[in-house]
PDB file of C-alpha atoms and ligand atoms in Angstrom:
ATOM      1  CA  MET A  16       0.118  -0.037   0.156  1.00 56.00           C
ATOM      2  CA  PRO A  17       1.653   3.274  -0.830  1.00 70.00           C
ATOM      3  CA  ALA A  18       2.344   5.312   2.134  1.00 74.00           C
ATOM      4  CA  THR A  19      -0.117   8.213   1.851  1.00 79.00           C
ATOM      5  CA  ARG A  20      -2.914   5.533   2.033  1.00 79.00           C
ATOM      6  CA  THR A  21      -1.998   3.520   4.991  1.00 77.00           C
ATOM      7  CA  ARG A  22      -1.286   6.879   6.801  1.00 75.00           C
ATOM      8  CA  ASN A  23      -4.756   7.639   5.836  1.00 78.00           C
ATOM      9  CA  LYS A  24      -5.904   4.917   7.019  1.00 75.00           C
ATOM     10  CA  LEU A  25      -3.844   4.967  10.429  1.00 73.00           C
ATOM     11  CA  ALA A  26      -5.822   8.663  10.414  1.00 74.00           C
ATOM     12  CA  ASP A  27      -9.114   7.265   9.903  1.00 77.00           C
ATOM     13  CA  LEU A  28      -8.415   4.754  12.715  1.00 77.00           C
ATOM     14  CA  GLY A  29      -6.918   7.886  15.069  1.00 78.00           C
ATOM     15  CA  ALA A  30     -10.321   9.037  14.486  1.00 81.00           C
ATOM     16  CA  VAL A  31     -12.282   6.604  15.390  1.00 85.00           C
ATOM     17  CA  ALA A  32     -10.575   5.490  18.364  1.00 83.00           C
ATOM     18  CA  ALA A  33     -10.798   9.037  19.735  1.00 83.00           C
ATOM     19  CA  GLY A  34     -14.565   8.883  18.780  1.00 86.00           C
ATOM     20  CA  LEU A  35     -15.003   6.012  20.713  1.00 88.00           C
ATOM     21  CA  ALA A  36     -13.244   7.190  23.715  1.00 86.00           C
ATOM     22  CA  HIS A  37     -15.005  10.212  23.864  1.00 85.00           C
ATOM     23  CA  GLU A  38     -18.973   7.996  23.658  1.00 90.00           C
ATOM     24  CA  ILE A  39     -17.389   5.904  26.984  1.00 91.00           C
ATOM     25  CA  ARG A  40     -16.554   8.820  28.585  1.00 89.00           C
ATOM     26  CA  ASN A  41     -20.116   9.881  30.045  1.00 89.00           C
ATOM     27  CA  PRO A  42     -21.459   6.268  30.671  1.00 92.00           C
ATOM     28  CA  LEU A  43     -18.255   5.917  32.515  1.00 93.00           C
ATOM     29  CA  ASN A  44     -18.901   9.044  34.567  1.00 92.00           C
ATOM     30  CA  SER A  45     -22.160   7.542  35.523  1.00 94.00           C
ATOM     31  CA  LEU A  46     -20.829   4.340  36.340  1.00 94.00           C
ATOM     32  CA  TYR A  47     -18.462   6.100  38.998  1.00 93.00           C
ATOM     33  CA  ILE A  48     -21.053   8.590  40.552  1.00 94.00           C
ATOM     34  CA  ASN A  49     -23.188   5.168  40.965  1.00 95.00           C
ATOM     35  CA  GLY A  50     -19.795   3.784  42.403  1.00 94.00           C
ATOM     36  CA  GLN A  51     -19.173   6.301  44.821  1.00 95.00           C
ATOM     37  CA  LEU A  52     -23.266   6.444  45.931  1.00 95.00           C
ATOM     38  CA  LEU A  53     -23.129   2.425  46.326  1.00 95.00           C
ATOM     39  CA  GLU A  54     -20.029   3.026  48.492  1.00 95.00           C
ATOM     40  CA  GLU A  55     -21.478   5.375  50.474  1.00 95.00           C
ATOM     41  CA  MET A  56     -24.776   3.575  50.982  1.00 94.00           C
ATOM     42  CA  LEU A  57     -22.816   0.542  52.023  1.00 94.00           C
ATOM     43  CA  SER A  58     -20.824   2.039  54.503  1.00 93.00           C
ATOM     44  CA  GLU A  59     -23.962   3.530  56.356  1.00 93.00           C
ATOM     45  CA  LEU A  60     -25.541  -0.260  56.485  1.00 91.00           C
ATOM     46  CA  PRO A  61     -25.917  -1.516  60.771  1.00 89.00           C
ATOM     47  CA  GLU A  62     -22.723  -3.817  61.270  1.00 83.00           C
ATOM     48  CA  LYS A  63     -25.546  -6.239  62.745  1.00 86.00           C
ATOM     49  CA  GLY A  64     -28.044  -6.545  59.995  1.00 83.00           C
ATOM     50  CA  VAL A  65     -25.315  -7.170  57.375  1.00 86.00           C
ATOM     51  CA  PRO A  66     -22.856  -9.961  57.926  1.00 87.00           C
ATOM     52  CA  GLN A  67     -21.681  -9.424  54.452  1.00 91.00           C
ATOM     53  CA  LYS A  68     -21.159  -5.512  55.092  1.00 92.00           C
ATOM     54  CA  GLU A  69     -17.123  -5.828  54.735  1.00 92.00           C
ATOM     55  CA  ASP A  70     -17.246  -7.525  51.829  1.00 93.00           C
ATOM     56  CA  LEU A  71     -19.301  -6.083  49.792  1.00 94.00           C
ATOM     57  CA  LEU A  72     -17.573  -2.260  50.865  1.00 94.00           C
ATOM     58  CA  SER A  73     -14.434  -4.229  49.654  1.00 95.00           C
ATOM     59  CA  LEU A  74     -16.240  -4.814  45.907  1.00 95.00           C
ATOM     60  CA  ALA A  75     -17.459  -1.716  45.555  1.00 95.00           C
ATOM     61  CA  ARG A  76     -14.188  -0.247  46.376  1.00 95.00           C
ATOM     62  CA  ALA A  77     -12.805  -2.001  44.401  1.00 95.00           C
ATOM     63  CA  ASN A  78     -14.672  -1.080  41.222  1.00 95.00           C
ATOM     64  CA  LEU A  79     -14.103   1.941  42.135  1.00 95.00           C
ATOM     65  CA  LYS A  80     -10.764   1.732  41.602  1.00 93.00           C
ATOM     66  CA  VAL A  81     -11.480   0.436  38.107  1.00 93.00           C
ATOM     67  CA  THR A  82     -13.523   3.234  37.277  1.00 94.00           C
ATOM     68  CA  GLN A  83     -10.985   5.640  38.065  1.00 92.00           C
ATOM     69  CA  ARG A  84      -7.849   3.738  36.675  1.00 89.00           C
ATOM     70  CA  LEU A  85     -10.185   3.649  33.497  1.00 91.00           C
ATOM     71  CA  ASN A  86     -11.057   7.297  33.380  1.00 91.00           C
ATOM     72  CA  ASP A  87      -7.199   8.347  33.760  1.00 88.00           C
ATOM     73  CA  THR A  88      -6.661   6.317  30.627  1.00 88.00           C
ATOM     74  CA  LEU A  89      -9.584   7.733  28.690  1.00 90.00           C
ATOM     75  CA  SER A  90      -8.747  11.084  29.062  1.00 87.00           C
ATOM     76  CA  GLY A  91      -4.750  10.546  28.787  1.00 86.00           C
ATOM     77  CA  PHE A  92      -5.648   8.946  25.138  1.00 87.00           C
ATOM     78  CA  LEU A  93      -8.295  11.663  24.092  1.00 87.00           C
ATOM     79  CA  ARG A  94      -5.005  14.024  25.447  1.00 84.00           C
ATOM     80  CA  PHE A  95      -3.230  12.035  22.996  1.00 84.00           C
ATOM     81  CA  ALA A  96      -5.713  11.786  19.858  1.00 84.00           C
ATOM     82  CA  ARG A  97      -6.792  15.253  20.139  1.00 83.00           C
ATOM     83  CA  PRO A  98      -4.088  17.569  21.294  1.00 84.00           C
ATOM     84  CA  PRO A  99      -5.006  20.954  22.122  1.00 83.00           C
ATOM     85  CA  ALA A 100      -4.213  23.586  20.133  1.00 85.00           C
ATOM     86  CA  MET A 101      -0.347  25.299  20.725  1.00 89.00           C
ATOM     87  CA  GLU A 102      -0.569  28.747  21.695  1.00 90.00           C
ATOM     88  CA  LEU A 103       3.372  29.624  21.191  1.00 91.00           C
ATOM     89  CA  ALA A 104       5.264  32.727  22.768  1.00 92.00           C
ATOM     90  CA  LEU A 105       8.928  33.742  22.570  1.00 94.00           C
ATOM     91  CA  VAL A 106      10.662  32.006  25.680  1.00 96.00           C
ATOM     92  CA  ASP A 107      13.879  31.053  27.353  1.00 98.00           C
ATOM     93  CA  LEU A 108      14.247  27.800  27.394  1.00 98.00           C
ATOM     94  CA  ASN A 109      16.222  27.970  30.747  1.00 98.00           C
ATOM     95  CA  ARG A 110      12.971  29.509  32.318  1.00 98.00           C
ATOM     96  CA  ILE A 111      10.797  26.827  31.398  1.00 98.00           C
ATOM     97  CA  VAL A 112      13.103  23.828  32.850  1.00 98.00           C
ATOM     98  CA  SER A 113      13.905  25.855  36.215  1.00 97.00           C
ATOM     99  CA  GLU A 114      10.343  26.663  36.830  1.00 97.00           C
ATOM    100  CA  THR A 115       9.614  22.705  36.267  1.00 97.00           C
ATOM    101  CA  LEU A 116      12.501  21.944  38.721  1.00 97.00           C
ATOM    102  CA  ARG A 117      10.777  24.110  41.160  1.00 96.00           C
ATOM    103  CA  PHE A 118       8.023  22.690  41.057  1.00 93.00           C
ATOM    104  CA  LEU A 119       9.000  19.014  42.014  1.00 94.00           C
ATOM    105  CA  GLU A 120      11.937  20.419  43.848  1.00 93.00           C
ATOM    106  CA  THR A 121      10.428  18.883  47.116  1.00 94.00           C
ATOM    107  CA  GLU A 122       9.080  15.470  45.714  1.00 93.00           C
ATOM    108  CA  LEU A 123      12.917  15.161  44.501  1.00 95.00           C
ATOM    109  CA  ALA A 124      14.085  16.290  48.223  1.00 94.00           C
ATOM    110  CA  TYR A 125      11.724  14.016  50.235  1.00 94.00           C
ATOM    111  CA  ARG A 126      12.539  10.920  47.942  1.00 95.00           C
ATOM    112  CA  GLY A 127      16.269  11.361  48.463  1.00 96.00           C
ATOM    113  CA  ILE A 128      17.182  12.207  44.774  1.00 97.00           C
ATOM    114  CA  LEU A 129      19.934  14.520  44.516  1.00 97.00           C
ATOM    115  CA  LEU A 130      19.189  17.038  41.728  1.00 97.00           C
ATOM    116  CA  LYS A 131      21.938  18.721  39.902  1.00 97.00           C
ATOM    117  CA  THR A 132      21.200  20.995  37.476  1.00 98.00           C
ATOM    118  CA  LYS A 133      23.344  22.747  34.881  1.00 98.00           C
ATOM    119  CA  LEU A 134      21.825  26.033  32.516  1.00 98.00           C
ATOM    120  CA  CYS A 135      22.926  27.081  29.853  1.00 98.00           C
ATOM    121  CA  PRO A 136      24.693  30.532  30.854  1.00 98.00           C
ATOM    122  CA  THR A 137      23.314  32.599  28.033  1.00 97.00           C
ATOM    123  CA  PRO A 138      19.421  32.744  27.356  1.00 97.00           C
ATOM    124  CA  LEU A 139      18.385  30.349  24.768  1.00 98.00           C
ATOM    125  CA  PRO A 140      14.962  31.580  23.056  1.00 96.00           C
ATOM    126  CA  VAL A 141      12.786  29.621  21.364  1.00 97.00           C
ATOM    127  CA  LEU A 142       8.931  29.777  20.075  1.00 94.00           C
ATOM    128  CA  ALA A 143       7.075  27.544  22.597  1.00 95.00           C
ATOM    129  CA  ASP A 144       3.799  26.746  23.980  1.00 95.00           C
ATOM    130  CA  GLU A 145       4.671  27.065  27.808  1.00 96.00           C
ATOM    131  CA  LYS A 146       2.450  24.618  29.519  1.00 95.00           C
ATOM    132  CA  LEU A 147       2.834  22.059  26.678  1.00 95.00           C
ATOM    133  CA  LEU A 148       6.638  22.207  26.970  1.00 97.00           C
ATOM    134  CA  LYS A 149       6.309  21.604  30.657  1.00 97.00           C
ATOM    135  CA  GLN A 150       4.130  19.105  30.658  1.00 95.00           C
ATOM    136  CA  ALA A 151       6.607  17.086  28.280  1.00 97.00           C
ATOM    137  CA  LEU A 152       9.535  17.947  31.086  1.00 98.00           C
ATOM    138  CA  LEU A 153       7.507  16.904  33.560  1.00 97.00           C
ATOM    139  CA  ASN A 154       6.627  13.301  32.112  1.00 96.00           C
ATOM    140  CA  LEU A 155      10.356  12.883  31.294  1.00 98.00           C
ATOM    141  CA  LEU A 156      11.162  13.788  35.089  1.00 98.00           C
ATOM    142  CA  LEU A 157       8.334  11.849  36.345  1.00 96.00           C
ATOM    143  CA  ASN A 158       9.904   9.056  34.729  1.00 97.00           C
ATOM    144  CA  ALA A 159      13.263   9.250  35.975  1.00 97.00           C
ATOM    145  CA  GLN A 160      12.326   9.821  38.917  1.00 96.00           C
ATOM    146  CA  GLN A 161      10.674   6.430  38.739  1.00 96.00           C
ATOM    147  CA  ALA A 162      13.081   4.502  37.460  1.00 96.00           C
ATOM    148  CA  ILE A 163      15.760   5.285  39.919  1.00 94.00           C
ATOM    149  CA  ASP A 164      16.049   2.010  41.988  1.00 90.00           C
ATOM    150  CA  LYS A 165      20.276   2.838  43.991  1.00 91.00           C
ATOM    151  CA  GLU A 166      21.040   4.146  46.954  1.00 92.00           C
ATOM    152  CA  GLU A 167      22.728   7.071  45.356  1.00 95.00           C
ATOM    153  CA  LYS A 168      19.647   8.707  43.621  1.00 96.00           C
ATOM    154  CA  GLU A 169      20.939  11.393  41.474  1.00 97.00           C
ATOM    155  CA  ILE A 170      18.947  13.022  38.009  1.00 98.00           C
ATOM    156  CA  ARG A 171      20.816  15.895  36.254  1.00 98.00           C
ATOM    157  CA  VAL A 172      19.523  18.209  34.133  1.00 98.00           C
ATOM    158  CA  THR A 173      21.471  20.040  31.401  1.00 98.00           C
ATOM    159  CA  THR A 174      20.439  22.558  28.974  1.00 98.00           C
ATOM    160  CA  GLY A 175      22.554  24.074  26.031  1.00 98.00           C
ATOM    161  CA  VAL A 176      23.453  24.328  22.733  1.00 98.00           C
ATOM    162  CA  ARG A 177      24.435  21.110  20.278  1.00 96.00           C
ATOM    163  CA  ALA A 178      25.015  21.488  16.747  1.00 95.00           C
ATOM    164  CA  GLY A 179      22.936  24.920  16.496  1.00 96.00           C
ATOM    165  CA  ARG A 180      20.189  23.821  18.741  1.00 97.00           C
ATOM    166  CA  PRO A 181      18.982  24.326  22.158  1.00 98.00           C
ATOM    167  CA  PHE A 182      18.182  21.148  23.989  1.00 98.00           C
ATOM    168  CA  VAL A 183      17.691  20.046  27.826  1.00 98.00           C
ATOM    169  CA  ARG A 184      18.640  16.949  28.420  1.00 98.00           C
ATOM    170  CA  ILE A 185      16.992  14.528  31.785  1.00 98.00           C
ATOM    171  CA  ARG A 186      19.812  12.125  32.978  1.00 98.00           C
ATOM    172  CA  ASP A 187      19.131   9.253  35.769  1.00 98.00           C
ATOM    173  CA  ASN A 188      21.133   7.038  37.449  1.00 97.00           C
ATOM    174  CA  GLY A 189      18.135   4.499  37.093  1.00 97.00           C
ATOM    175  CA  ARG A 190      17.480   0.977  36.209  1.00 97.00           C
ATOM    176  CA  GLY A 191      17.971   1.777  32.693  1.00 97.00           C
ATOM    177  CA  ILE A 192      15.923   0.161  29.725  1.00 97.00           C
ATOM    178  CA  PRO A 193      16.707  -3.245  28.256  1.00 96.00           C
ATOM    179  CA  PRO A 194      17.592  -2.933  24.299  1.00 95.00           C
ATOM    180  CA  SER A 195      14.428  -4.973  23.741  1.00 95.00           C
ATOM    181  CA  ASP A 196      12.251  -2.231  25.237  1.00 96.00           C
ATOM    182  CA  ARG A 197      13.792   0.389  23.435  1.00 95.00           C
ATOM    183  CA  ARG A 198      11.870   0.439  20.238  1.00 94.00           C
ATOM    184  CA  ASN A 199       8.593   0.146  22.167  1.00 96.00           C
ATOM    185  CA  ILE A 200       8.953   2.516  24.881  1.00 97.00           C
ATOM    186  CA  PHE A 201       7.221   5.053  22.697  1.00 96.00           C
ATOM    187  CA  ARG A 202       4.341   3.302  21.477  1.00 94.00           C
ATOM    188  CA  LEU A 203       1.163   4.222  23.133  1.00 90.00           C
ATOM    189  CA  PHE A 204      -0.329   2.160  25.843  1.00 90.00           C
ATOM    190  CA  PHE A 205       3.792   0.494  26.717  1.00 95.00           C
ATOM    191  CA  THR A 206       4.440   0.418  30.162  1.00 96.00           C
ATOM    192  CA  THR A 207       6.522  -2.177  32.211  1.00 96.00           C
ATOM    193  CA  ARG A 208       5.214  -0.028  35.651  1.00 94.00           C
ATOM    194  CA  LYS A 209       2.961  -2.141  37.607  1.00 89.00           C
ATOM    195  CA  ASN A 210       0.842   1.380  37.665  1.00 84.00           C
ATOM    196  CA  GLY A 211       1.712   2.832  34.649  1.00 90.00           C
ATOM    197  CA  SER A 212      -0.585   4.540  31.680  1.00 89.00           C
ATOM    198  CA  GLY A 213       2.293   3.599  28.843  1.00 93.00           C
ATOM    199  CA  LEU A 214       0.690   7.688  27.673  1.00 92.00           C
ATOM    200  CA  GLY A 215       4.533   9.884  28.811  1.00 95.00           C
ATOM    201  CA  LEU A 216       6.604   8.760  26.480  1.00 96.00           C
ATOM    202  CA  PRO A 217       3.905   8.982  23.488  1.00 94.00           C
ATOM    203  CA  ILE A 218       3.371  12.337  24.935  1.00 94.00           C
ATOM    204  CA  VAL A 219       6.019  13.823  25.035  1.00 96.00           C
ATOM    205  CA  ARG A 220       7.227  13.204  21.397  1.00 96.00           C
ATOM    206  CA  GLN A 221       4.102  14.899  20.164  1.00 94.00           C
ATOM    207  CA  ILE A 222       4.967  17.998  21.813  1.00 95.00           C
ATOM    208  CA  VAL A 223       8.316  17.699  21.542  1.00 97.00           C
ATOM    209  CA  ARG A 224       7.668  17.137  17.676  1.00 95.00           C
ATOM    210  CA  GLN A 225       4.756  20.036  17.504  1.00 93.00           C
ATOM    211  CA  HIS A 226       7.788  22.251  18.391  1.00 95.00           C
ATOM    212  CA  GLY A 227       9.706  21.267  15.166  1.00 95.00           C
ATOM    213  CA  GLY A 228      12.160  18.827  17.723  1.00 97.00           C
ATOM    214  CA  ALA A 229      13.094  15.802  18.351  1.00 97.00           C
ATOM    215  CA  VAL A 230      13.855  13.330  21.993  1.00 98.00           C
ATOM    216  CA  TYR A 231      16.688  11.006  21.507  1.00 97.00           C
ATOM    217  CA  VAL A 232      17.340   8.590  24.559  1.00 97.00           C
ATOM    218  CA  ARG A 233      20.726   6.540  25.307  1.00 97.00           C
ATOM    219  CA  SER A 234      20.479   4.174  27.936  1.00 97.00           C
ATOM    220  CA  ARG A 235      22.426   1.271  29.637  1.00 96.00           C
ATOM    221  CA  GLU A 236      20.640  -1.233  31.329  1.00 95.00           C
ATOM    222  CA  GLY A 237      21.087  -1.062  35.248  1.00 94.00           C
ATOM    223  CA  GLN A 238      23.466   2.281  34.627  1.00 96.00           C
ATOM    224  CA  GLY A 239      20.775   4.539  34.134  1.00 97.00           C
ATOM    225  CA  THR A 240      19.084   6.976  31.009  1.00 98.00           C
ATOM    226  CA  THR A 241      19.591  10.122  29.604  1.00 98.00           C
ATOM    227  CA  MET A 242      16.881  11.834  27.648  1.00 98.00           C
ATOM    228  CA  THR A 243      17.341  14.572  25.122  1.00 98.00           C
ATOM    229  CA  VAL A 244      15.116  17.181  24.374  1.00 98.00           C
ATOM    230  CA  ALA A 245      16.300  19.049  21.327  1.00 98.00           C
ATOM    231  CA  LEU A 246      14.363  22.332  20.665  1.00 98.00           C
ATOM    232  CA  LEU A 247      14.485  24.737  17.545  1.00 97.00           C
ATOM    233  CA  PHE A 248      15.876  28.716  18.018  1.00 97.00           C
ATOM    234  CA  GLU A 249      13.101  30.871  17.726  1.00 93.00           C
ATOM    235  CA  GLU A 250      14.372  31.849  14.371  1.00 92.00           C
ATOM    236  CA  GLN A 251      14.916  28.193  12.860  1.00 94.00           C
ATOM    237  CA  PHE A 252      11.437  27.734  14.111  1.00 93.00           C
ATOM    238  CA  ARG A 253      10.305  30.784  11.817  1.00 89.00           C
ATOM    239  CA  ALA A 254      12.066  29.149   8.835  1.00 90.00           C
ATOM    240  CA  MET A 255      10.911  26.070   9.407  1.00 89.00           C
ATOM    241  CA  PHE A 256       6.967  26.870   9.745  1.00 86.00           C
ATOM    242  CA  PRO A 257       6.582  29.753   7.814  1.00 81.00           C
ATOM    243  CA  GLY A 258       2.773  29.173   7.838  1.00 72.00           C
ATOM    244  CA  ARG A 259       2.594  29.339  11.299  1.00 69.00           C
ATOM    245  CA  LEU A 260       4.042  32.467  12.608  1.00 63.00           C
ATOM    246  CA  PRO A 261       2.374  33.218  16.127  1.00 57.00           C
ATOM    247  CA  LEU A 262       2.765  37.156  17.088  1.00 52.00           C
ATOM    248  CA  ALA A 263       6.795  37.745  18.368  1.00 49.00           C
ATOM    249  CA  LEU A 264       5.620  38.454  21.569  1.00 51.00           C
ATOM    250  CA  PRO A 265       8.271  39.215  24.385  1.00 51.00           C
ATOM    251  CA  GLU A 266       9.371  36.897  27.182  1.00 54.00           C
ATOM    252  CA  GLY A 267       6.664  36.712  29.640  1.00 48.00           C
ATOM    253  CA  GLY A 268       4.683  38.506  27.030  1.00 45.00           C
ATOM    254  CA  ARG A 269       1.564  36.362  27.396  1.00 42.00           C
ATOM    255  CA  GLN A 270       1.262  36.303  31.252  1.00 39.00           C
TER     256      GLN A 270
HETATM  257  N1  ADP B 310      13.831   7.086  32.624  1.00 89.19           N
HETATM  258  C1  ADP B 310      13.876   6.134  32.250  1.00 89.19           C
HETATM  259  N2  ADP B 310      14.307   4.880  32.879  1.00 89.19           N
HETATM  260  C2  ADP B 310      14.349   3.487  32.784  1.00 89.19           C
HETATM  261  N3  ADP B 310      13.081   3.676  31.960  1.00 89.19           N
HETATM  262  C3  ADP B 310      12.122   4.307  31.540  1.00 89.19           C
HETATM  263  C4  ADP B 310      12.607   5.496  31.361  1.00 89.19           C
HETATM  264  N4  ADP B 310      11.800   6.325  31.042  1.00 89.19           N
HETATM  265  C5  ADP B 310      10.669   5.420  30.081  1.00 89.19           C
HETATM  266  N5  ADP B 310      11.197   4.379  30.641  1.00 89.19           N
HETATM  267  C6  ADP B 310      10.354   2.918  30.357  1.00 89.19           C
HETATM  268  O1  ADP B 310       8.933   3.781  29.215  1.00 89.19           O
HETATM  269  C7  ADP B 310       7.959   2.939  29.612  1.00 89.19           C
HETATM  270  C8  ADP B 310       7.179   3.591  29.124  1.00 89.19           C
HETATM  271  O2  ADP B 310       7.174   5.017  29.533  1.00 89.19           O
HETATM  272  P1  ADP B 310       5.872   6.041  29.569  1.00 89.19           P
HETATM  273  O3  ADP B 310       5.116   6.421  28.380  1.00 89.19           O
HETATM  274  O4  ADP B 310       6.284   7.118  30.596  1.00 89.19           O
HETATM  275  O5  ADP B 310       5.153   5.424  30.382  1.00 89.19           O
HETATM  276  P2  ADP B 310       4.539   5.209  32.093  1.00 89.19           P
HETATM  277  O6  ADP B 310       5.587   5.827  32.685  1.00 89.19           O
HETATM  278  O7  ADP B 310       3.291   5.101  32.399  1.00 89.19           O
HETATM  279  O8  ADP B 310       5.196   3.416  31.929  1.00 89.19           O
HETATM  280  C9  ADP B 310       7.933   2.666  30.840  1.00 89.19           C
HETATM  281  O9  ADP B 310       7.402   1.851  31.527  1.00 89.19           O
HETATM  282  C10 ADP B 310       9.625   2.119  31.096  1.00 89.19           C
HETATM  283  O10 ADP B 310      10.001   0.947  31.119  1.00 89.19           O
HETATM  284 MG1   MG B 311       6.026   8.145  32.510  1.00 89.19          MG
END
């Protein structure tokens, strides 16, 4: 089949899946609300008259949990299938990175993870949707945090310029990615974690590509993983997407 036809078919399939997910959402919400109600009613039953009360309650709670998880998966998938429109502004990548880190600082310290940050001494002007870019970085940082299995826990974050392009690099000293998993990690719903969703990296890649960038992975099993997000400088972005030029807003001009 020619490549464009394959692509069209995939796009159709994506649209159908998104439609289906959307359809499931409302009944799922009712299920959740009814589940909560049921749990409440059961917990108010008198202990004496209903000997199975505890069993019924734990069943109801298990159902609630499953419903909640299904809802999370569905929301994540819809977020992926129908990505929000980008709101671009001129921002400094260094600021985006340090604000994202500030958001996680307490949590990392609490988990005993040493955070080493090395920001490029000069500003890195990029055209970006700040919220989306922060979300992508957060996903990578959470993965890094979850992968760390050593006594000495460490995450290194670096920004800079490589091959003429601005980048941010997140390196952890965690368990690494086995070679057999490498080509799967960006696949939707691929996860090796017990409570994982497999949505994190697909969303990261989608956001980074929307910005004209790319994600590079280097990993050594047992040693750690390095995820590099390479972006475009403002003028490179303008050259690459001449039809999609946003207003040239100054840093912080959109707030
Ligand atoms: N920093 C990392 N170190 C080790 N494995 C990773 C790392 N980041 C991602 N992975 C692997 O890629 C999988 C997919 O990641 P992701 O898409 O974020 O989904 P999730 O975090 O829900 O599992 C993870 O389950 C894990 O196996
Ligand atoms: Mg993840």
